[in-house]
CSV table of C-alpha atoms in Angstrom, one decimal:
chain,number,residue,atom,x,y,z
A,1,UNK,CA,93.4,-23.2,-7.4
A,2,UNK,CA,94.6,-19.9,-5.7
A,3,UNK,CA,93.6,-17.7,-3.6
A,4,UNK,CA,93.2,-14.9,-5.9
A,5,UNK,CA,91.4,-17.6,-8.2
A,6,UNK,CA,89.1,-18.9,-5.8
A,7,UNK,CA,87.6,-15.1,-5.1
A,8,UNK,CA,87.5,-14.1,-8.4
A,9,UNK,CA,85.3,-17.8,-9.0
A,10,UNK,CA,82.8,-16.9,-6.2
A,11,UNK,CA,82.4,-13.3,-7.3
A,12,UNK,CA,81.4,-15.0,-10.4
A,13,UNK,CA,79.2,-17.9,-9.1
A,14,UNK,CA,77.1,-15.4,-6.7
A,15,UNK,CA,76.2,-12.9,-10.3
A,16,UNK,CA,75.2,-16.6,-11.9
A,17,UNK,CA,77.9,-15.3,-15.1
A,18,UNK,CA,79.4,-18.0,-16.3
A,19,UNK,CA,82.9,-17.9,-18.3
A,20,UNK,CA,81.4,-17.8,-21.3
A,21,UNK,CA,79.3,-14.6,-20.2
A,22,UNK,CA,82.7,-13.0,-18.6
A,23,UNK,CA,84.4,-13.8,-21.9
A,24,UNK,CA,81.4,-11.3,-23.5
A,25,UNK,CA,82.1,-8.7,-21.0
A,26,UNK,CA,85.8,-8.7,-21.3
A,27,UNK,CA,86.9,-9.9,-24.5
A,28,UNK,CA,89.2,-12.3,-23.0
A,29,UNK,CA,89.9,-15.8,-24.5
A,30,UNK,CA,87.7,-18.4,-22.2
A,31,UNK,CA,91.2,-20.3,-21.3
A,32,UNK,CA,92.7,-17.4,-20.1
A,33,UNK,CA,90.5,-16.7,-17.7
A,34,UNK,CA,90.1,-20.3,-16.6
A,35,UNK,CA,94.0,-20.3,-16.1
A,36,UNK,CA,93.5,-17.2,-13.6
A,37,UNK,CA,90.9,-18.5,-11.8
A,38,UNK,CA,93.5,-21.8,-11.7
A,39,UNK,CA,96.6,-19.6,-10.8
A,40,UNK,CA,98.2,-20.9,-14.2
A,41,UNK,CA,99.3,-17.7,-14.8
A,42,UNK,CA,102.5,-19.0,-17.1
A,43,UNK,CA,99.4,-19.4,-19.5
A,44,UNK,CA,98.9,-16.2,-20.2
A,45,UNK,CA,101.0,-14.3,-22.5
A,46,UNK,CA,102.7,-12.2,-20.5
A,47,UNK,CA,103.0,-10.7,-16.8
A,48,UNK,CA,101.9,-7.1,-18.1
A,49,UNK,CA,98.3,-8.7,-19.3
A,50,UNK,CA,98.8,-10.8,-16.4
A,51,UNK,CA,97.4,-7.6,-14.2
A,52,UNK,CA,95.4,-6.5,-17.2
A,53,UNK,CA,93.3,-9.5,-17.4
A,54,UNK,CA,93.1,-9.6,-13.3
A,55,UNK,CA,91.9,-6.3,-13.3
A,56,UNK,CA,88.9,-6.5,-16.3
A,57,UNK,CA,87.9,-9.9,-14.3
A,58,UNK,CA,87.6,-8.0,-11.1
A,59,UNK,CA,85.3,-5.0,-12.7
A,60,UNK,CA,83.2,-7.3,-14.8
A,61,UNK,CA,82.4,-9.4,-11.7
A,62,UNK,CA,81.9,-6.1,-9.6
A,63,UNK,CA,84.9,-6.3,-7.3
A,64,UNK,CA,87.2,-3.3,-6.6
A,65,UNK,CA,90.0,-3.9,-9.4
A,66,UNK,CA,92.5,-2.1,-7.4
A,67,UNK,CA,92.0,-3.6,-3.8
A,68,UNK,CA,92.2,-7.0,-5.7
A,69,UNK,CA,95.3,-6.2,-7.1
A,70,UNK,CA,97.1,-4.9,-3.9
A,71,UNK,CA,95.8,-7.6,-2.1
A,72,UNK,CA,97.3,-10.1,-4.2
A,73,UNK,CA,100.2,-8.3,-5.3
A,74,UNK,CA,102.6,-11.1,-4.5
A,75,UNK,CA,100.6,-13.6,-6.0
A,76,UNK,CA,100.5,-11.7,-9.1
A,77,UNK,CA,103.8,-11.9,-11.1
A,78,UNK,CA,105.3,-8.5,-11.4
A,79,UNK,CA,106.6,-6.8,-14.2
A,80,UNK,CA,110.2,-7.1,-15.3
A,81,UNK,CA,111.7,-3.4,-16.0
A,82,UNK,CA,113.3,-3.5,-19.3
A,83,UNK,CA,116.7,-1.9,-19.1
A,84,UNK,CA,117.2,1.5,-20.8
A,85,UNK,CA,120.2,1.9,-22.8
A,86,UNK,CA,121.5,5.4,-23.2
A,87,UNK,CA,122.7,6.4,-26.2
A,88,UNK,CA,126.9,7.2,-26.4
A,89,UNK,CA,127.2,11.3,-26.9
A,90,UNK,CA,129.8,12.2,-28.7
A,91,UNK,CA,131.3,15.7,-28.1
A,92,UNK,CA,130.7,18.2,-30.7
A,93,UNK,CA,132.5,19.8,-33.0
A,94,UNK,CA,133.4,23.5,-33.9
A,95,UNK,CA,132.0,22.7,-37.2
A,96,UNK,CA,128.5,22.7,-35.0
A,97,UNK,CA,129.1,26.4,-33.7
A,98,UNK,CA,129.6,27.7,-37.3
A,99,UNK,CA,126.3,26.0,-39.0
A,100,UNK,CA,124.7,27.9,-35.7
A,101,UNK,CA,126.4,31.5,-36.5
A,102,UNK,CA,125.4,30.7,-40.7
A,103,UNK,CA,121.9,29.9,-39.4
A,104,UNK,CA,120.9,33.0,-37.8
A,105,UNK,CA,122.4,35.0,-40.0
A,106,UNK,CA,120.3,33.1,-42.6
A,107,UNK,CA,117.1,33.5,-40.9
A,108,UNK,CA,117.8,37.3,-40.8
A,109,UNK,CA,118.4,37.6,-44.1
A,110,UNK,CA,115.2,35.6,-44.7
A,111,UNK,CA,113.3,38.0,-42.0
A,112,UNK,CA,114.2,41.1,-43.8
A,113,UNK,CA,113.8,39.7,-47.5
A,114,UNK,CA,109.9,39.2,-46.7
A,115,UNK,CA,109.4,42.6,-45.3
A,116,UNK,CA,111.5,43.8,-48.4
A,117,UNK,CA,109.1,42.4,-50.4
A,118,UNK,CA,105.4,43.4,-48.9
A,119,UNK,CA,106.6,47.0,-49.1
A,120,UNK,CA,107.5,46.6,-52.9
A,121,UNK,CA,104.4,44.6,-53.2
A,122,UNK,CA,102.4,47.5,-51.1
A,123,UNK,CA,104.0,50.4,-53.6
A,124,UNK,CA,102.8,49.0,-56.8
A,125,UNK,CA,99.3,48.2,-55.5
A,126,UNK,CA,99.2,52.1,-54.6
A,127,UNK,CA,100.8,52.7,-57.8
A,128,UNK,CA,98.5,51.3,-59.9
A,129,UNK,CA,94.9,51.6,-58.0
A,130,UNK,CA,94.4,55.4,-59.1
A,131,UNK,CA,94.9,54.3,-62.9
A,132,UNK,CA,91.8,51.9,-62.3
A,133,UNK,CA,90.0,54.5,-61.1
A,134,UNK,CA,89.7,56.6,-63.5
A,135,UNK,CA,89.3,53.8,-66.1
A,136,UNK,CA,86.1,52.9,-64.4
A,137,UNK,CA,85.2,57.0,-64.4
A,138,UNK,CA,86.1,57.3,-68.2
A,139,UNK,CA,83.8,54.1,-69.1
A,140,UNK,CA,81.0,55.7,-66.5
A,141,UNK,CA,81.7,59.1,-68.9
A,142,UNK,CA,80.8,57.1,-72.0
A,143,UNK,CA,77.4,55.5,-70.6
A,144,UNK,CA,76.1,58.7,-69.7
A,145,UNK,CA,76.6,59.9,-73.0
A,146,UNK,CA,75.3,57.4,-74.9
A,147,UNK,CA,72.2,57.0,-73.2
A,148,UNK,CA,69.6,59.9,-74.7
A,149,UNK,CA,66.8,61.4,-72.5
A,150,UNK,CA,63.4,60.8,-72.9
A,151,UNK,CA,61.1,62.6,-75.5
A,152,UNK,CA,58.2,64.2,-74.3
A,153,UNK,CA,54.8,63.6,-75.8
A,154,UNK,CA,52.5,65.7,-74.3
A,155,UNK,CA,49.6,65.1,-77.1
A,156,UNK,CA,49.9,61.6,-76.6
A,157,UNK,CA,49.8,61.5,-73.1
A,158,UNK,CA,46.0,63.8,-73.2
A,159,UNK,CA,45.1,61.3,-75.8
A,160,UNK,CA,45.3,58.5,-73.3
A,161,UNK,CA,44.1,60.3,-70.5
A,162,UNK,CA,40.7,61.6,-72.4
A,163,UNK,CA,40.3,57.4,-73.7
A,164,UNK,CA,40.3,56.7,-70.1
A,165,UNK,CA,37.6,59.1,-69.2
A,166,UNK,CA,35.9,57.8,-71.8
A,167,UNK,CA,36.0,54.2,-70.6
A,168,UNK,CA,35.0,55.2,-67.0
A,169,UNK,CA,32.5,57.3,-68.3
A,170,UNK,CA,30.8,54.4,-70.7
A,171,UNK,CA,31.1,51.7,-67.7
A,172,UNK,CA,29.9,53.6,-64.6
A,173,UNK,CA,26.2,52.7,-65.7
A,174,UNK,CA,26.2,49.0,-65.7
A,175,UNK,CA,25.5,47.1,-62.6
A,176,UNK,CA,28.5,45.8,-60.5
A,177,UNK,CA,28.5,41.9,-60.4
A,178,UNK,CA,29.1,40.1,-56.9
A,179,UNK,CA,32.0,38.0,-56.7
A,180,UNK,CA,31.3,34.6,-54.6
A,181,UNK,CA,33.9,33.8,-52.5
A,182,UNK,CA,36.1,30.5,-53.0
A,183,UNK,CA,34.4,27.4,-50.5
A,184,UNK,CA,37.0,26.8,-47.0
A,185,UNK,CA,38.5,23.6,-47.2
A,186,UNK,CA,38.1,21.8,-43.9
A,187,UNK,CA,41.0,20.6,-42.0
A,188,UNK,CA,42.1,16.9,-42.5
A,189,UNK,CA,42.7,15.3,-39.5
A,190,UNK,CA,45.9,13.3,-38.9
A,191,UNK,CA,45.7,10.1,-37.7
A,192,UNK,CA,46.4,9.3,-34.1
A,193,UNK,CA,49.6,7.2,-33.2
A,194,UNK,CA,48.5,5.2,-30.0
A,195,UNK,CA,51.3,5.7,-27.6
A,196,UNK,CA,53.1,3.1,-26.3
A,197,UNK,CA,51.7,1.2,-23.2
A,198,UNK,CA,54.7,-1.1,-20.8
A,199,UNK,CA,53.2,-3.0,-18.0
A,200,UNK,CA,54.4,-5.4,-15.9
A,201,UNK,CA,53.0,-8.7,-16.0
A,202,UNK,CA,55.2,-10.8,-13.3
A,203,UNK,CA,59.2,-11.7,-12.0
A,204,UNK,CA,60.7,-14.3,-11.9
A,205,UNK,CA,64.3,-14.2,-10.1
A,206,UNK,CA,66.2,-11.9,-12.3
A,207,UNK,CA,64.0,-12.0,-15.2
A,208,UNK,CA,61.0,-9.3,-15.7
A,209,UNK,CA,58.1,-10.0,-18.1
A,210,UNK,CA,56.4,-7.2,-19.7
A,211,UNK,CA,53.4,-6.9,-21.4
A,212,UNK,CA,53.8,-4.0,-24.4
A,213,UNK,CA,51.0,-2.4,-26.6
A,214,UNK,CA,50.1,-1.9,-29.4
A,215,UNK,CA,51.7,-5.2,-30.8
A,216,UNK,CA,54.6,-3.8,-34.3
A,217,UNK,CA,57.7,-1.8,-34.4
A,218,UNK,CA,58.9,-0.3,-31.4
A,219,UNK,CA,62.2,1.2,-30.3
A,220,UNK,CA,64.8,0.2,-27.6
A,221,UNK,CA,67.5,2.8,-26.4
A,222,UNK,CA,70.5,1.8,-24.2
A,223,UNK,CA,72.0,4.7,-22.1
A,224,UNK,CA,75.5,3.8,-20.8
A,225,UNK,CA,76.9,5.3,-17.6
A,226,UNK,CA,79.7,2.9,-17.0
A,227,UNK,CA,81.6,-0.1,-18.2
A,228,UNK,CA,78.5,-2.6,-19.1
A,229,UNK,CA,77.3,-5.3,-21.3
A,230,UNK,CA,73.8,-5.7,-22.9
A,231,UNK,CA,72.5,-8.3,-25.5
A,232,UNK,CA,69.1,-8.8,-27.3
A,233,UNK,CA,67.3,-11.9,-28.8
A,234,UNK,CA,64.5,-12.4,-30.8
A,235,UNK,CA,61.0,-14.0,-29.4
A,236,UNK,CA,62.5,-15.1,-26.2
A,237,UNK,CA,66.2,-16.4,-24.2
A,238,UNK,CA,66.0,-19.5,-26.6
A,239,UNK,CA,66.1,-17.0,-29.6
A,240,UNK,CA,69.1,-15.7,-32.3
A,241,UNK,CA,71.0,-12.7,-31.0
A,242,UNK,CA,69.9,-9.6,-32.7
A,243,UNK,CA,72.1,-7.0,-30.7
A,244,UNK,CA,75.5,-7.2,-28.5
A,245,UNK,CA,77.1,-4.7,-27.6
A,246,UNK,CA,80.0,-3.8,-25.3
A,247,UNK,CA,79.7,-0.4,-23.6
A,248,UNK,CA,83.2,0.9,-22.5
A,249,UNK,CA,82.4,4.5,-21.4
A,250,UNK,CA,80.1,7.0,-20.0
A,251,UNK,CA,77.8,8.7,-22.1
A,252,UNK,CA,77.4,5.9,-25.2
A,253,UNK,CA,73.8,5.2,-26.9
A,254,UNK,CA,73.1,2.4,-28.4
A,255,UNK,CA,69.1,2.1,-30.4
A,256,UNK,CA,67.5,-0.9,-31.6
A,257,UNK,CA,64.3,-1.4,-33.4
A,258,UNK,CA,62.1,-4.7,-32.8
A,259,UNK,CA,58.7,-5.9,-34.8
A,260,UNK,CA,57.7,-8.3,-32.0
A,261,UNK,CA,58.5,-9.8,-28.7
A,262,UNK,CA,62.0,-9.6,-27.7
A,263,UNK,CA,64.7,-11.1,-24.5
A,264,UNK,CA,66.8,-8.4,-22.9
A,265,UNK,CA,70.0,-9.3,-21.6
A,266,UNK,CA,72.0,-6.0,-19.7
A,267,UNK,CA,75.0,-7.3,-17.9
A,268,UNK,CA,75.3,-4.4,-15.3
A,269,UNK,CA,71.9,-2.7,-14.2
A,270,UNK,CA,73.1,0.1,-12.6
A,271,UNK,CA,75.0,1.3,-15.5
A,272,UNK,CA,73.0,1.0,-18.2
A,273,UNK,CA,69.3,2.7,-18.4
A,274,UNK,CA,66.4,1.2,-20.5
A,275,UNK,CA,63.9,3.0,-22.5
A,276,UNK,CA,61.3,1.6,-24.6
A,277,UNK,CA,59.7,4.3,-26.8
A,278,UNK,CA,60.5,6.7,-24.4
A,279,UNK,CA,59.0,4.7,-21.4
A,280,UNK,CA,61.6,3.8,-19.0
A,281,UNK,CA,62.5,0.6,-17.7
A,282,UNK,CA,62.7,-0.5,-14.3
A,283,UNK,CA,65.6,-2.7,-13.9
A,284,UNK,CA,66.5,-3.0,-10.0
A,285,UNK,CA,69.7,-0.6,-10.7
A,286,UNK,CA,71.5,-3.0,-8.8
A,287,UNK,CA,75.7,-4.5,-9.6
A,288,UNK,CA,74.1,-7.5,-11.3
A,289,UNK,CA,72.4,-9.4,-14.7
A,290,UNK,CA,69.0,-8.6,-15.2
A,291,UNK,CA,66.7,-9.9,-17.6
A,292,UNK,CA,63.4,-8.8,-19.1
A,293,UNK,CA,60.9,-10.3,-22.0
A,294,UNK,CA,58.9,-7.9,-23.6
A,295,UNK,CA,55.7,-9.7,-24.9
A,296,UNK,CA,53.3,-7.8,-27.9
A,297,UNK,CA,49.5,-7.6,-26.7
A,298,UNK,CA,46.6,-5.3,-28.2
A,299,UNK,CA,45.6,-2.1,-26.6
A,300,UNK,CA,42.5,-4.0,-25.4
A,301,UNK,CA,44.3,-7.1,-23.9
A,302,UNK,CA,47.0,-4.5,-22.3
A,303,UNK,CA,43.8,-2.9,-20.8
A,304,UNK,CA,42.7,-6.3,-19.7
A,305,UNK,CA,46.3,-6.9,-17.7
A,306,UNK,CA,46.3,-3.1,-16.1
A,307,UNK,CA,42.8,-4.1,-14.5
A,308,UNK,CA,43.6,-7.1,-13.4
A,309,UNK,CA,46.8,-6.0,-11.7
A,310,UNK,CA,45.0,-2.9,-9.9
């Protein structure tokens, strides 16, 4: 084993990954990595990915990537420069100059052919937008005289007027009827969503165990602020994946919803923030694996664990 090997190995050992969980983190083949930590290197495919794969062990392990690498820079095998061949330039003929000179004078000829033809475009715009004009005055003409005025009616008009006194003067004696107003509808009130209660039942090494109520669907959001890996399994560790996921920037969200308990697996707590629901997570926020186990309790048995932890 070399030197280089045996440090990356211990690195490992003290975060308790094994290969398998640094083959997760850096999407590097198991064997690979087990010829780096073995200083096999003439395993690998190449010396480029030789550095490549040094370095992605390094981070996922939490080491400095680039003091590892100048460290062990002669233990590493360097890359071999592939030689640059310059092309032959041939010298260059007159017959170069001349399709320069007919070039120009063809993108001249272009230049001034365009402006040639917005002005004739321009002129027959002008040319023919006083013509419209008094098309649409001359049709304007014919609606006015088509359309006839009003008769006046005067007889008719009293007529109606005198009915109307009539009519007011026939219904002002009868007694005005009171109109009940319409019954209020009361407000229907919305049921209450319980909100979501996270305690903290025990720890056990790197492993937290939460009790969460009410017991049904809840929602987990992962907020990445680095290079980080984070898993989730149904019921408990023993359980079927449900999520994995591979965070490889700043900034990336990740939500999951779960129906009952659930095992939380984030490879890097200090770059990757927990919410259930809203509620944050407490996770150390320390270079290491860390584990919780959200449990599903009633409100009243999640009342139950707050007293008995005050």
């Amino acid at each position: 084993m070399s030197d280089l090997g045996a440090l990356l190995q211990k690195a490992r050992e003290q975060r308790r990954l094994s290969l398998d969980d640094i083959q997760e983190l850096t999407k590097i083949r198991k064997r690979y990595l087990e010829a780096i930590e073995e200083g096999n290197y003439s395993v690998l495919p190449g010396s480029f990915y030789v550095r490549a794969f040094v370095k992605n062990y390094a981070e996922a392990v939490g080491l400095d990537a680039d003091e590892v690498l100048r460290l062990y820079n002669k233990e590493i095998p360097s890359n071999v420069p592939e030689q640059v061949v310059e092309p032959i330039q041939r010298p260059r003929r007159s017959q170069t100059q001349s399709n320069d000179r007919w070039g120009k004078w063809g993108f001249r000829t272009l230049m001034w052919s365009f402006l040639l033809l917005i002005i004739v475009l321009v002129y027959i715009y002008a040319i023919k937008q006083p013509s419209k004009d008094n098309v649409d005055s001359a049709d304007q003409t014919k609606m006015t005289d088509q359309t006839k005025a009003p008769e006046n009616n005067p007889d008719k008009a009293t007529v109606k007027n005198g009915d109307n006194a009539s009519t007011n003067e026939s219904t002002g004696g009868k007694d005005e009827v009171p109109v009940t107003p319409p019954p209020t509808e009361e407000p229907v009130e919305e049921p209450v969503v319980p909100a979501t209660t996270l305690t903290l039942d025990r720890s056990s090494g790197s492993t937290d165990y939460y009790k969460v109520a009410p017991a049904g669907a809840h929602k987990i959001v992962f907020n990445a602020t680095g290079r980080a890996w984070v898993g989730v399994k149904e019921k408990n560790k023993n359980g079927k994946y449900i999520l994995q996921h591979q965070f490889n920037k700043s900034g990336e969200t990740i939500e999951l919803d779960i129906n009952g308990p659930a095992y939380i697996n984030v490879g890097r707590a200090d770059l990757v923030e927990v919410t259930l629901d809203g509620v944050a997570m407490e996770d150390g926020n320390a270079a290491n694996p860390h584990r919780m186990q959200l449990d599903m309790v009633e409100d009243d048995a999640a009342d139950a664990a707050n007293k008995t932890t005050e």
